[in-house]
Amino acid sequence: MNNAFKKLLELGQSIQTVESIERVLFWDQETMMPKNGITIKTMQKSAIASIIHQKKTSQELEKTLKSLIDFKTNTFVTHDLDEDQKRCTQLMRDDFLKAKKLPDDFIQKLAVLSSEATHVWIEARKENDFKRFLPYLEQIIDLMKQKSDLIGFEDHPYDAHIDDYEPGMTTRKLTALFTPLKKDLIQLTKDYQTIPIEDSCLYGEFDESLQMQLCKALLIDFGLNPDNHRLDESAHPFCMPVHRLDLRLTTHLNPSCFYQCISSSIHECGHALYEQGHHPDFFGLPIGQYASMGIHESQSKFYETMIGQSHAFWKGFYPKILQAFPDQMQKVSLDSFYRAINKVSPSLIRIYADEVTYSLHIILRFEIEKAFMDGSLKARELPEYWKTKMQEYLGIIPHNDSEGCLQDIHWASALFGYFPTYALGNLYAAELFNAIQKSFPDLDKRLENGDYHFLKDWLGKHVHEHGRRYTPERLIERATGQKVTASTFIAYLKKKYEALKTL
Ligand code: ZN
Protein backbone atom coordinates (compact mmCIF):
# COMPACT_ATOMS: atom_id res chain seq x y z
CA MET A 1 0.00 0.00 0.00
CA ASN A 2 1.15 3.54 -0.81
CA ASN A 3 2.77 5.04 2.33
CA ALA A 4 0.79 8.26 2.24
CA PHE A 5 -2.44 6.29 1.83
CA LYS A 6 -1.42 4.12 4.79
CA LYS A 7 -1.06 7.32 6.83
CA LEU A 8 -4.47 8.52 5.59
CA LEU A 9 -6.00 5.24 6.71
CA GLU A 10 -4.46 5.65 10.20
CA LEU A 11 -5.82 9.20 10.49
CA GLY A 12 -9.26 8.09 9.28
CA GLN A 13 -9.34 5.26 11.80
CA SER A 14 -8.34 7.61 14.58
CA ILE A 15 -11.22 10.00 13.69
CA GLN A 16 -13.73 7.16 13.48
CA THR A 17 -12.55 5.71 16.78
CA VAL A 18 -13.13 9.00 18.61
CA GLU A 19 -16.51 9.29 16.88
CA SER A 20 -17.38 5.85 18.22
CA ILE A 21 -16.70 7.14 21.75
CA GLU A 22 -19.10 10.01 21.11
CA ARG A 23 -21.74 7.44 20.11
CA VAL A 24 -21.31 5.43 23.32
CA LEU A 25 -21.86 8.66 25.26
CA PHE A 26 -25.09 9.32 23.37
CA TRP A 27 -26.32 5.77 23.91
CA ASP A 28 -25.50 5.96 27.62
CA GLN A 29 -27.39 9.25 27.96
CA GLU A 30 -30.53 7.82 26.37
CA THR A 31 -30.57 4.45 28.15
CA MET A 32 -28.52 4.03 31.32
CA MET A 33 -27.38 7.41 32.65
CA PRO A 34 -28.83 8.58 36.00
CA LYS A 35 -30.63 11.94 35.69
CA ASN A 36 -27.88 14.02 37.32
CA GLY A 37 -25.26 12.55 35.01
CA ILE A 38 -26.31 15.20 32.47
CA THR A 39 -23.86 17.76 33.96
CA ILE A 40 -20.73 15.74 33.27
CA LYS A 41 -22.28 14.30 30.10
CA THR A 42 -22.60 17.77 28.57
CA MET A 43 -18.92 18.44 29.34
CA GLN A 44 -17.90 15.03 27.95
CA LYS A 45 -19.82 15.62 24.73
CA SER A 46 -18.38 19.07 24.15
CA ALA A 47 -14.83 17.81 24.87
CA ILE A 48 -15.21 14.94 22.39
CA ALA A 49 -16.82 17.18 19.75
CA SER A 50 -13.88 19.57 19.86
CA ILE A 51 -11.35 16.71 19.56
CA ILE A 52 -13.24 15.39 16.51
CA HIS A 53 -13.33 18.82 14.86
CA GLN A 54 -9.59 19.28 15.49
CA LYS A 55 -8.80 15.88 13.99
CA LYS A 56 -11.00 16.49 10.96
CA THR A 57 -9.32 19.82 10.20
CA SER A 58 -5.75 19.01 11.31
CA GLN A 59 -2.65 20.10 9.41
CA GLU A 60 -1.45 16.51 9.49
CA LEU A 61 -4.58 15.39 7.60
CA GLU A 62 -4.20 18.24 5.12
CA LYS A 63 -0.53 17.41 4.50
CA THR A 64 -1.28 13.71 4.02
CA LEU A 65 -4.15 14.41 1.63
CA LYS A 66 -2.03 16.86 -0.38
CA SER A 67 0.66 14.21 -0.86
CA LEU A 68 -2.03 12.13 -2.63
CA ILE A 69 -4.21 14.65 -4.44
CA ASP A 70 -3.88 18.20 -5.73
CA PHE A 71 -6.52 20.26 -3.91
CA LYS A 72 -6.88 22.84 -6.67
CA THR A 73 -7.15 20.60 -9.70
CA ASN A 74 -8.60 17.54 -7.88
CA THR A 75 -6.10 15.31 -9.72
CA PHE A 76 -3.95 12.63 -8.14
CA VAL A 77 -0.27 13.35 -7.61
CA THR A 78 0.54 9.68 -7.05
CA HIS A 79 -0.05 6.87 -9.52
CA ASP A 80 -0.23 3.75 -7.40
CA LEU A 81 -3.73 4.05 -5.92
CA ASP A 82 -6.46 1.61 -6.91
CA GLU A 83 -10.00 2.79 -7.71
CA ASP A 84 -11.30 2.38 -4.13
CA GLN A 85 -8.31 4.21 -2.69
CA LYS A 86 -8.83 7.03 -5.19
CA ARG A 87 -12.50 7.31 -4.26
CA CYS A 88 -11.67 7.37 -0.53
CA THR A 89 -8.98 10.02 -1.01
CA GLN A 90 -11.31 12.20 -3.05
CA LEU A 91 -14.14 11.97 -0.51
CA MET A 92 -11.80 12.69 2.40
CA ARG A 93 -10.49 15.73 0.54
CA ASP A 94 -14.08 16.93 -0.02
CA ASP A 95 -14.96 16.34 3.66
CA PHE A 96 -11.82 18.15 4.77
CA LEU A 97 -12.44 21.20 2.57
CA LYS A 98 -16.07 21.36 3.70
CA ALA A 99 -15.13 21.16 7.39
CA LYS A 100 -12.56 23.94 6.85
CA LYS A 101 -15.19 26.22 5.34
CA LEU A 102 -16.91 26.57 8.71
CA PRO A 103 -14.76 28.70 11.04
CA ASP A 104 -14.43 27.66 14.70
CA ASP A 105 -16.38 30.67 15.97
CA PHE A 106 -19.30 29.78 13.66
CA ILE A 107 -19.34 26.19 14.97
CA GLN A 108 -19.25 27.46 18.56
CA LYS A 109 -22.03 29.97 17.94
CA LEU A 110 -24.20 27.31 16.32
CA ALA A 111 -23.57 24.83 19.16
CA VAL A 112 -24.53 27.38 21.83
CA LEU A 113 -27.59 28.62 19.94
CA SER A 114 -28.95 25.15 19.10
CA SER A 115 -28.45 23.99 22.68
CA GLU A 116 -30.39 27.02 24.03
CA ALA A 117 -33.00 26.74 21.28
CA THR A 118 -33.61 23.06 22.05
CA HIS A 119 -34.10 23.90 25.71
CA VAL A 120 -36.59 26.67 24.86
CA TRP A 121 -38.32 24.49 22.25
CA ILE A 122 -39.03 21.78 24.86
CA GLU A 123 -40.77 24.37 27.07
CA ALA A 124 -42.51 26.09 24.14
CA ARG A 125 -43.92 22.80 22.89
CA LYS A 126 -45.11 21.87 26.37
CA GLU A 127 -46.80 25.26 26.85
CA ASN A 128 -48.00 25.57 23.23
CA ASP A 129 -46.15 28.89 23.02
CA PHE A 130 -44.76 29.50 19.53
CA LYS A 131 -43.93 33.14 20.34
CA ARG A 132 -41.41 31.96 22.91
CA PHE A 133 -39.58 29.84 20.34
CA LEU A 134 -39.85 32.42 17.52
CA PRO A 135 -36.72 34.56 18.30
CA TYR A 136 -34.61 31.38 18.44
CA LEU A 137 -36.04 30.06 15.18
CA GLU A 138 -35.26 33.43 13.55
CA GLN A 139 -31.66 33.30 14.75
CA ILE A 140 -31.27 29.69 13.61
CA ILE A 141 -32.59 30.53 10.13
CA ASP A 142 -30.10 33.43 10.00
CA LEU A 143 -27.23 31.13 10.93
CA MET A 144 -28.40 28.53 8.40
CA LYS A 145 -28.32 31.21 5.68
CA GLN A 146 -24.81 32.15 6.79
CA LYS A 147 -23.86 28.49 6.56
CA SER A 148 -25.15 28.36 2.96
CA ASP A 149 -22.89 31.30 2.12
CA LEU A 150 -19.87 29.81 3.90
CA ILE A 151 -20.28 26.40 2.23
CA GLY A 152 -21.33 27.85 -1.11
CA PHE A 153 -24.01 26.71 -3.56
CA GLU A 154 -24.68 26.88 -7.26
CA ASP A 155 -28.42 27.10 -7.51
CA HIS A 156 -30.34 27.37 -4.22
CA PRO A 157 -29.09 28.25 -0.70
CA TYR A 158 -30.88 25.13 0.64
CA ASP A 159 -28.57 22.91 -1.48
CA ALA A 160 -25.69 23.43 0.98
CA HIS A 161 -27.80 21.85 3.75
CA ILE A 162 -29.28 18.98 1.74
CA ASP A 163 -25.79 17.94 0.69
CA ASP A 164 -24.82 17.44 4.36
CA TYR A 165 -27.22 14.50 4.62
CA GLU A 166 -27.69 13.41 1.01
CA PRO A 167 -24.52 13.99 -1.04
CA GLY A 168 -25.27 14.98 -4.63
CA MET A 169 -28.93 15.75 -3.97
CA THR A 170 -30.20 19.28 -4.65
CA THR A 171 -33.31 21.39 -4.09
CA ARG A 172 -34.08 21.17 -7.80
CA LYS A 173 -33.83 17.35 -7.91
CA LEU A 174 -35.91 16.97 -4.75
CA THR A 175 -38.58 19.29 -6.12
CA ALA A 176 -38.72 17.15 -9.28
CA LEU A 177 -39.17 13.98 -7.19
CA PHE A 178 -41.55 15.39 -4.59
CA THR A 179 -43.95 17.29 -6.89
CA PRO A 180 -45.50 14.18 -8.53
CA LEU A 181 -45.16 12.27 -5.24
CA LYS A 182 -47.23 14.89 -3.42
CA LYS A 183 -49.96 14.94 -6.04
CA ASP A 184 -50.31 11.14 -6.01
CA LEU A 185 -50.14 10.79 -2.23
CA ILE A 186 -52.86 13.39 -1.69
CA GLN A 187 -55.09 11.35 -3.99
CA LEU A 188 -54.17 7.98 -2.42
CA THR A 189 -54.83 9.39 1.06
CA LYS A 190 -58.33 10.41 -0.07
CA ASP A 191 -58.93 7.01 -1.65
CA TYR A 192 -57.62 4.78 1.13
CA GLN A 193 -58.70 6.59 4.29
CA THR A 194 -62.24 5.51 3.53
CA ILE A 195 -61.42 1.78 3.64
CA PRO A 196 -63.33 0.65 6.72
CA ILE A 197 -60.77 -0.76 9.16
CA GLU A 198 -61.25 -1.59 12.82
CA ASP A 199 -57.95 -1.26 14.65
CA SER A 200 -59.08 -1.69 18.27
CA CYS A 201 -57.69 -5.25 18.06
CA LEU A 202 -54.19 -3.79 18.39
CA TYR A 203 -54.88 -2.56 21.90
CA GLY A 204 -55.05 -4.41 25.21
CA GLU A 205 -52.69 -5.45 27.98
CA PHE A 206 -49.43 -7.01 26.84
CA ASP A 207 -46.67 -8.17 29.16
CA GLU A 208 -43.60 -6.00 28.51
CA SER A 209 -41.00 -8.70 29.08
CA LEU A 210 -42.76 -10.94 26.56
CA GLN A 211 -42.75 -8.07 24.05
CA MET A 212 -39.02 -7.64 24.59
CA GLN A 213 -38.39 -11.37 24.13
CA LEU A 214 -40.27 -11.36 20.80
CA CYS A 215 -38.28 -8.37 19.57
CA LYS A 216 -34.92 -9.78 20.59
CA ALA A 217 -35.59 -13.06 18.80
CA LEU A 218 -36.79 -11.24 15.69
CA LEU A 219 -33.58 -9.16 15.40
CA ILE A 220 -31.56 -12.37 15.32
CA ASP A 221 -33.96 -13.99 12.84
CA PHE A 222 -33.47 -11.01 10.52
CA GLY A 223 -29.71 -11.56 10.63
CA LEU A 224 -28.16 -9.45 13.37
CA ASN A 225 -25.32 -11.38 14.97
CA PRO A 226 -26.20 -11.88 18.69
CA ASP A 227 -22.64 -10.90 19.65
CA ASN A 228 -22.76 -7.68 17.60
CA HIS A 229 -25.70 -5.91 19.17
CA ARG A 230 -27.94 -5.28 22.14
CA LEU A 231 -31.53 -4.09 22.48
CA ASP A 232 -32.60 -1.80 25.34
CA GLU A 233 -35.51 0.46 26.11
CA SER A 234 -35.67 4.22 25.54
CA ALA A 235 -38.34 6.91 25.21
CA HIS A 236 -37.60 7.31 21.49
CA PRO A 237 -36.32 4.22 19.66
CA PHE A 238 -32.98 4.58 17.88
CA CYS A 239 -30.02 2.60 16.53
CA MET A 240 -26.62 3.89 17.58
CA PRO A 241 -23.88 2.15 15.61
CA VAL A 242 -20.77 2.40 17.76
CA HIS A 243 -19.03 0.12 15.25
CA ARG A 244 -20.25 -2.55 12.84
CA LEU A 245 -19.53 -5.10 15.58
CA ASP A 246 -21.11 -3.03 18.37
CA LEU A 247 -24.65 -1.93 17.50
CA ARG A 248 -26.86 -0.38 20.20
CA LEU A 249 -30.57 -0.55 19.44
CA THR A 250 -33.49 0.61 21.52
CA THR A 251 -37.21 0.11 21.35
CA HIS A 252 -40.17 1.66 23.13
CA LEU A 253 -42.36 -0.71 25.14
CA ASN A 254 -46.02 0.20 25.31
CA PRO A 255 -47.94 -2.09 27.70
CA SER A 256 -51.18 -1.47 25.80
CA CYS A 257 -49.90 -2.07 22.24
CA PHE A 258 -47.26 -4.71 21.45
CA TYR A 259 -47.22 -3.82 17.76
CA GLN A 260 -45.42 -0.51 18.37
CA CYS A 261 -42.44 -2.25 19.91
CA ILE A 262 -42.26 -4.89 17.15
CA SER A 263 -42.53 -2.27 14.43
CA SER A 264 -39.91 0.09 15.91
CA SER A 265 -37.54 -2.83 16.57
CA ILE A 266 -37.81 -3.92 12.93
CA HIS A 267 -37.14 -0.33 11.81
CA GLU A 268 -34.02 -0.01 13.95
CA CYS A 269 -32.93 -3.50 12.87
CA GLY A 270 -32.85 -2.26 9.25
CA HIS A 271 -30.46 0.52 10.30
CA ALA A 272 -28.32 -1.95 12.30
CA LEU A 273 -28.09 -4.50 9.47
CA TYR A 274 -26.77 -1.75 7.20
CA GLU A 275 -24.00 -0.89 9.66
CA GLN A 276 -23.23 -4.54 10.36
CA GLY A 277 -22.84 -5.05 6.61
CA HIS A 278 -20.13 -2.40 6.11
CA HIS A 279 -16.98 -3.78 4.52
CA PRO A 280 -14.52 -4.76 7.30
CA ASP A 281 -11.46 -3.71 5.26
CA PHE A 282 -12.59 -0.08 5.10
CA PHE A 283 -12.93 0.93 8.76
CA GLY A 284 -11.89 4.59 8.97
CA LEU A 285 -12.41 5.20 5.25
CA PRO A 286 -15.51 6.53 3.42
CA ILE A 287 -16.22 3.14 1.80
CA GLY A 288 -16.65 1.78 5.34
CA GLN A 289 -19.30 4.42 6.12
CA TYR A 290 -23.00 4.82 5.24
CA ALA A 291 -23.74 6.43 1.87
CA SER A 292 -26.27 8.99 3.11
CA MET A 293 -29.10 9.46 5.58
CA GLY A 294 -31.60 8.67 2.81
CA ILE A 295 -29.92 5.34 2.11
CA HIS A 296 -29.81 4.61 5.85
CA GLU A 297 -33.52 5.34 6.13
CA SER A 298 -34.25 3.19 3.06
CA GLN A 299 -32.87 0.19 4.95
CA SER A 300 -35.05 0.79 8.01
CA LYS A 301 -38.16 1.61 5.96
CA PHE A 302 -37.63 -1.44 3.76
CA TYR A 303 -37.71 -3.73 6.80
CA GLU A 304 -40.32 -1.80 8.77
CA THR A 305 -42.93 -1.31 6.04
CA MET A 306 -42.25 -3.42 2.96
CA ILE A 307 -41.41 -6.51 5.00
CA GLY A 308 -42.76 -5.80 8.51
CA GLN A 309 -46.16 -4.59 7.32
CA SER A 310 -46.59 -7.23 4.61
CA HIS A 311 -49.19 -9.97 4.68
CA ALA A 312 -46.60 -12.66 3.92
CA PHE A 313 -44.39 -11.72 6.87
CA TRP A 314 -47.31 -11.74 9.29
CA LYS A 315 -48.63 -15.02 7.93
CA GLY A 316 -45.34 -16.53 9.13
CA PHE A 317 -44.92 -14.50 12.32
CA TYR A 318 -48.48 -14.26 13.64
CA PRO A 319 -48.47 -17.74 15.27
CA LYS A 320 -45.69 -16.46 17.57
CA ILE A 321 -47.95 -13.57 18.62
CA LEU A 322 -50.81 -15.97 19.30
CA GLN A 323 -48.48 -18.10 21.38
CA ALA A 324 -47.20 -15.10 23.38
CA PHE A 325 -50.57 -13.39 23.88
CA PRO A 326 -53.26 -16.08 23.45
CA ASP A 327 -55.90 -14.41 25.66
CA GLN A 328 -55.69 -11.05 23.93
CA MET A 329 -55.21 -12.15 20.31
CA GLN A 330 -56.85 -15.55 19.73
CA LYS A 331 -60.09 -13.97 18.52
CA VAL A 332 -58.25 -11.68 16.10
CA SER A 333 -57.76 -13.19 12.65
CA LEU A 334 -54.54 -12.71 10.70
CA ASP A 335 -56.40 -10.66 8.07
CA SER A 336 -58.01 -8.37 10.67
CA PHE A 337 -54.62 -7.80 12.28
CA TYR A 338 -52.97 -7.12 8.91
CA ARG A 339 -55.65 -4.60 7.97
CA ALA A 340 -55.36 -2.88 11.36
CA ILE A 341 -51.60 -2.31 11.12
CA ASN A 342 -52.05 -0.85 7.64
CA LYS A 343 -54.89 1.55 8.36
CA VAL A 344 -54.58 4.84 6.45
CA SER A 345 -55.65 7.75 8.57
CA PRO A 346 -54.34 11.33 8.22
CA SER A 347 -52.89 12.42 11.55
CA LEU A 348 -51.30 15.55 12.94
CA ILE A 349 -48.11 13.98 14.27
CA ARG A 350 -45.45 12.89 11.78
CA ILE A 351 -43.93 10.07 13.82
CA TYR A 352 -47.32 8.31 14.13
CA ALA A 353 -48.19 8.67 10.44
CA ASP A 354 -49.02 5.64 8.28
CA GLU A 355 -47.19 4.48 5.18
CA VAL A 356 -49.34 6.50 2.74
CA THR A 357 -49.48 9.85 4.55
CA TYR A 358 -45.95 9.87 6.07
CA SER A 359 -44.17 11.40 3.09
CA LEU A 360 -46.71 14.26 2.91
CA HIS A 361 -45.57 15.32 6.39
CA ILE A 362 -42.02 15.35 5.04
CA ILE A 363 -42.85 17.26 1.86
CA LEU A 364 -44.48 19.96 3.99
CA ARG A 365 -41.26 20.34 6.02
CA PHE A 366 -39.13 20.30 2.84
CA GLU A 367 -41.19 23.14 1.35
CA ILE A 368 -40.91 25.14 4.58
CA GLU A 369 -37.12 24.76 4.83
CA LYS A 370 -36.74 25.67 1.17
CA ALA A 371 -38.87 28.79 1.67
CA PHE A 372 -36.99 29.75 4.86
CA MET A 373 -33.72 29.51 2.98
CA ASP A 374 -34.73 31.63 -0.01
CA GLY A 375 -36.56 34.11 2.21
CA SER A 376 -40.03 33.55 0.76
CA LEU A 377 -41.33 32.46 4.18
CA LYS A 378 -40.64 34.29 7.46
CA ALA A 379 -40.38 32.44 10.76
CA ARG A 380 -43.33 34.38 12.22
CA GLU A 381 -45.55 33.20 9.36
CA LEU A 382 -44.86 29.53 10.12
CA PRO A 383 -47.94 28.60 12.25
CA GLU A 384 -50.44 29.88 9.67
CA TYR A 385 -48.51 28.42 6.74
CA TRP A 386 -48.42 25.05 8.52
CA LYS A 387 -52.18 24.99 9.09
CA THR A 388 -52.97 25.95 5.50
CA LYS A 389 -50.70 23.24 4.08
CA MET A 390 -51.93 20.53 6.49
CA GLN A 391 -55.48 21.26 5.31
CA GLU A 392 -54.37 21.14 1.68
CA TYR A 393 -52.28 17.93 1.93
CA LEU A 394 -53.96 15.88 4.66
CA GLY A 395 -57.35 17.51 5.12
CA ILE A 396 -56.80 18.17 8.83
CA ILE A 397 -55.76 21.23 10.85
CA PRO A 398 -53.90 21.16 14.18
CA HIS A 399 -55.73 22.74 17.13
CA ASN A 400 -52.49 24.20 18.42
CA ASP A 401 -48.83 24.68 17.49
CA SER A 402 -47.64 21.86 19.78
CA GLU A 403 -49.43 19.46 17.45
CA GLY A 404 -48.34 21.55 14.48
CA CYS A 405 -45.14 23.40 13.72
CA LEU A 406 -43.62 22.82 17.18
CA GLN A 407 -43.77 19.01 17.08
CA ASP A 408 -40.26 18.20 15.78
CA ILE A 409 -36.90 18.86 17.39
CA HIS A 410 -35.04 19.27 14.06
CA TRP A 411 -35.27 23.04 13.63
CA ALA A 412 -34.35 23.75 17.25
CA SER A 413 -31.30 21.52 16.71
CA ALA A 414 -30.43 23.33 13.45
CA LEU A 415 -30.81 20.12 11.43
CA PHE A 416 -31.84 21.82 8.18
CA GLY A 417 -31.79 19.50 5.16
CA TYR A 418 -32.37 16.36 7.22
CA PHE A 419 -36.15 15.98 6.75
CA PRO A 420 -36.12 15.20 2.99
CA THR A 421 -34.04 12.07 3.64
CA TYR A 422 -37.03 10.43 5.38
CA ALA A 423 -39.13 10.62 2.21
CA LEU A 424 -36.16 9.71 0.02
CA GLY A 425 -35.77 6.62 2.23
CA ASN A 426 -39.28 5.52 1.21
CA LEU A 427 -38.54 6.07 -2.48
CA TYR A 428 -35.20 4.21 -2.36
CA ALA A 429 -36.77 1.39 -0.33
CA ALA A 430 -39.50 0.93 -2.94
CA GLU A 431 -36.88 0.69 -5.71
CA LEU A 432 -34.93 -1.92 -3.74
CA PHE A 433 -38.09 -3.87 -2.89
CA ASN A 434 -39.07 -3.89 -6.55
CA ALA A 435 -35.66 -5.30 -7.52
CA ILE A 436 -35.80 -7.93 -4.75
CA GLN A 437 -39.26 -9.02 -5.90
CA LYS A 438 -37.85 -9.58 -9.38
CA SER A 439 -34.83 -11.50 -8.07
CA PHE A 440 -36.93 -13.68 -5.75
CA PRO A 441 -40.25 -14.64 -7.33
CA ASP A 442 -40.85 -16.83 -4.25
CA LEU A 443 -40.41 -13.84 -1.90
CA ASP A 444 -43.79 -14.29 -0.17
CA LYS A 445 -43.27 -18.02 0.38
CA ARG A 446 -39.88 -17.32 1.96
CA LEU A 447 -41.32 -14.69 4.30
CA GLU A 448 -44.17 -17.00 5.27
CA ASN A 449 -41.57 -19.62 6.20
CA GLY A 450 -39.62 -17.16 8.37
CA ASP A 451 -36.71 -17.13 5.93
CA TYR A 452 -35.26 -13.59 6.06
CA HIS A 453 -31.51 -13.93 5.65
CA PHE A 454 -31.60 -13.72 1.85
CA LEU A 455 -32.81 -10.10 2.24
CA LYS A 456 -29.78 -9.16 4.33
CA ASP A 457 -27.49 -10.99 1.87
CA TRP A 458 -28.95 -9.23 -1.18
CA LEU A 459 -28.88 -5.80 0.46
CA GLY A 460 -25.39 -6.55 1.77
CA LYS A 461 -24.08 -7.24 -1.71
CA HIS A 462 -25.87 -4.37 -3.45
CA VAL A 463 -25.94 -1.66 -0.76
CA HIS A 464 -24.25 -2.34 2.60
CA GLU A 465 -20.74 -3.29 1.58
CA HIS A 466 -20.32 -0.35 -0.81
CA GLY A 467 -20.57 2.36 1.83
CA ARG A 468 -19.80 5.66 0.05
CA ARG A 469 -18.22 4.02 -3.01
CA TYR A 470 -21.01 5.54 -5.15
CA THR A 471 -23.32 8.51 -4.74
CA PRO A 472 -26.73 7.53 -3.27
CA GLU A 473 -28.46 7.93 -6.64
CA ARG A 474 -25.84 5.82 -8.42
CA LEU A 475 -25.91 3.19 -5.68
CA ILE A 476 -29.65 2.66 -6.15
CA GLU A 477 -29.34 2.70 -9.92
CA ARG A 478 -26.61 0.03 -9.80
CA ALA A 479 -28.59 -2.11 -7.38
CA THR A 480 -31.92 -1.93 -9.21
CA GLY A 481 -31.06 -1.13 -12.83
CA GLN A 482 -33.17 2.00 -12.83
CA LYS A 483 -33.18 5.60 -11.67
CA VAL A 484 -35.11 6.62 -8.55
CA THR A 485 -38.61 7.89 -9.29
CA ALA A 486 -41.71 8.58 -7.24
CA SER A 487 -43.74 6.24 -9.43
CA THR A 488 -42.20 2.98 -8.12
CA PHE A 489 -43.24 3.87 -4.56
CA ILE A 490 -46.72 4.93 -5.71
CA ALA A 491 -47.15 1.68 -7.70
CA TYR A 492 -46.09 -0.32 -4.62
CA LEU A 493 -48.69 1.46 -2.45
CA LYS A 494 -51.46 1.02 -5.03
CA LYS A 495 -50.79 -2.70 -5.42
CA LYS A 496 -50.75 -3.23 -1.66
CA TYR A 497 -53.87 -1.21 -0.82
CA GLU A 498 -55.96 -2.41 -3.73
CA ALA A 499 -55.32 -5.99 -2.51
CA LEU A 500 -56.01 -4.99 1.10
CA LYS A 501 -59.40 -3.55 0.11
CA THR A 502 -60.64 -6.96 -1.00
CA LEU A 503 -59.31 -8.95 1.97
ZN1 ZN B 1 -34.85 5.52 10.91
mmCIF file of N, CA, C and O and ligand atoms in Angstrom, residues 237-239 267-268 271 293 296-298 300-301 304 418 422, ligand 1:
data_model
loop_
_atom_site.group_PDB
_atom_site.id
_atom_site.type_symbol
_atom_site.label_atom_id
_atom_site.label_comp_id
_atom_site.label_asym_id
_atom_site.label_seq_id
_atom_site.Cartn_x
_atom_site.Cartn_y
_atom_site.Cartn_z
ATOM 1 N N PRO A 237 -37.180 5.288 20.190
ATOM 2 C CA PRO A 237 -36.316 4.222 19.665
ATOM 3 C C PRO A 237 -35.226 4.771 18.745
ATOM 4 O O PRO A 237 -35.452 5.746 18.028
ATOM 5 N N PHE A 238 -34.042 4.179 18.797
ATOM 6 C CA PHE A 238 -32.978 4.576 17.876
ATOM 7 C C PHE A 238 -32.000 3.422 17.695
ATOM 8 O O PHE A 238 -32.039 2.430 18.426
ATOM 9 N N CYS A 239 -31.124 3.547 16.688
ATOM 10 C CA CYS A 239 -30.024 2.596 16.528
ATOM 11 C C CYS A 239 -28.750 3.428 16.542
ATOM 12 O O CYS A 239 -28.580 4.317 15.711
ATOM 13 N N HIS A 267 -37.712 -1.537 12.441
ATOM 14 C CA HIS A 267 -37.144 -0.335 11.805
ATOM 15 C C HIS A 267 -35.665 -0.174 12.198
ATOM 16 O O HIS A 267 -34.792 -0.038 11.330
ATOM 17 N N GLU A 268 -35.404 -0.208 13.485
ATOM 18 C CA GLU A 268 -34.020 -0.009 13.945
ATOM 19 C C GLU A 268 -33.119 -1.155 13.483
ATOM 20 O O GLU A 268 -31.925 -0.971 13.245
ATOM 21 N N HIS A 271 -31.629 -0.357 10.170
ATOM 22 C CA HIS A 271 -30.456 0.521 10.304
ATOM 23 C C HIS A 271 -29.233 -0.293 10.740
ATOM 24 O O HIS A 271 -28.128 -0.114 10.227
ATOM 25 N N MET A 293 -27.996 9.703 4.660
ATOM 26 C CA MET A 293 -29.101 9.458 5.581
ATOM 27 C C MET A 293 -30.301 8.848 4.852
ATOM 28 O O MET A 293 -31.044 8.055 5.422
ATOM 29 N N HIS A 296 -29.629 5.237 4.526
ATOM 30 C CA HIS A 296 -29.814 4.612 5.846
ATOM 31 C C HIS A 296 -31.297 4.392 6.112
ATOM 32 O O HIS A 296 -31.727 3.307 6.525
ATOM 33 N N GLU A 297 -32.073 5.438 5.860
ATOM 34 C CA GLU A 297 -33.515 5.338 6.129
ATOM 35 C C GLU A 297 -34.188 4.344 5.179
ATOM 36 O O GLU A 297 -35.189 3.730 5.535
ATOM 37 N N SER A 298 -33.641 4.171 3.989
ATOM 38 C CA SER A 298 -34.250 3.195 3.060
ATOM 39 C C SER A 298 -34.136 1.781 3.639
ATOM 40 O O SER A 298 -35.022 0.950 3.442
ATOM 41 N N SER A 300 -34.095 0.968 6.904
ATOM 42 C CA SER A 300 -35.053 0.792 8.006
ATOM 43 C C SER A 300 -36.483 0.747 7.487
ATOM 44 O O SER A 300 -37.299 -0.053 7.944
ATOM 45 N N LYS A 301 -36.796 1.595 6.504
ATOM 46 C CA LYS A 301 -38.162 1.614 5.958
ATOM 47 C C LYS A 301 -38.454 0.329 5.188
ATOM 48 O O LYS A 301 -39.574 -0.179 5.217
ATOM 49 N N GLU A 304 -39.149 -2.144 7.956
ATOM 50 C CA GLU A 304 -40.320 -1.799 8.768
ATOM 51 C C GLU A 304 -41.629 -1.926 7.983
ATOM 52 O O GLU A 304 -42.598 -2.508 8.475
ATOM 53 N N TYR A 418 -32.253 17.752 6.767
ATOM 54 C CA TYR A 418 -32.370 16.364 7.222
ATOM 55 C C TYR A 418 -33.712 15.752 6.808
ATOM 56 O O TYR A 418 -33.765 14.614 6.338
ATOM 57 N N TYR A 422 -36.006 11.405 4.942
ATOM 58 C CA TYR A 422 -37.027 10.435 5.378
ATOM 59 C C TYR A 422 -37.890 9.991 4.188
ATOM 60 O O TYR A 422 -38.197 8.812 4.036
HETATM 61 ZN ZN ZN B 1 -34.851 5.521 10.914
#
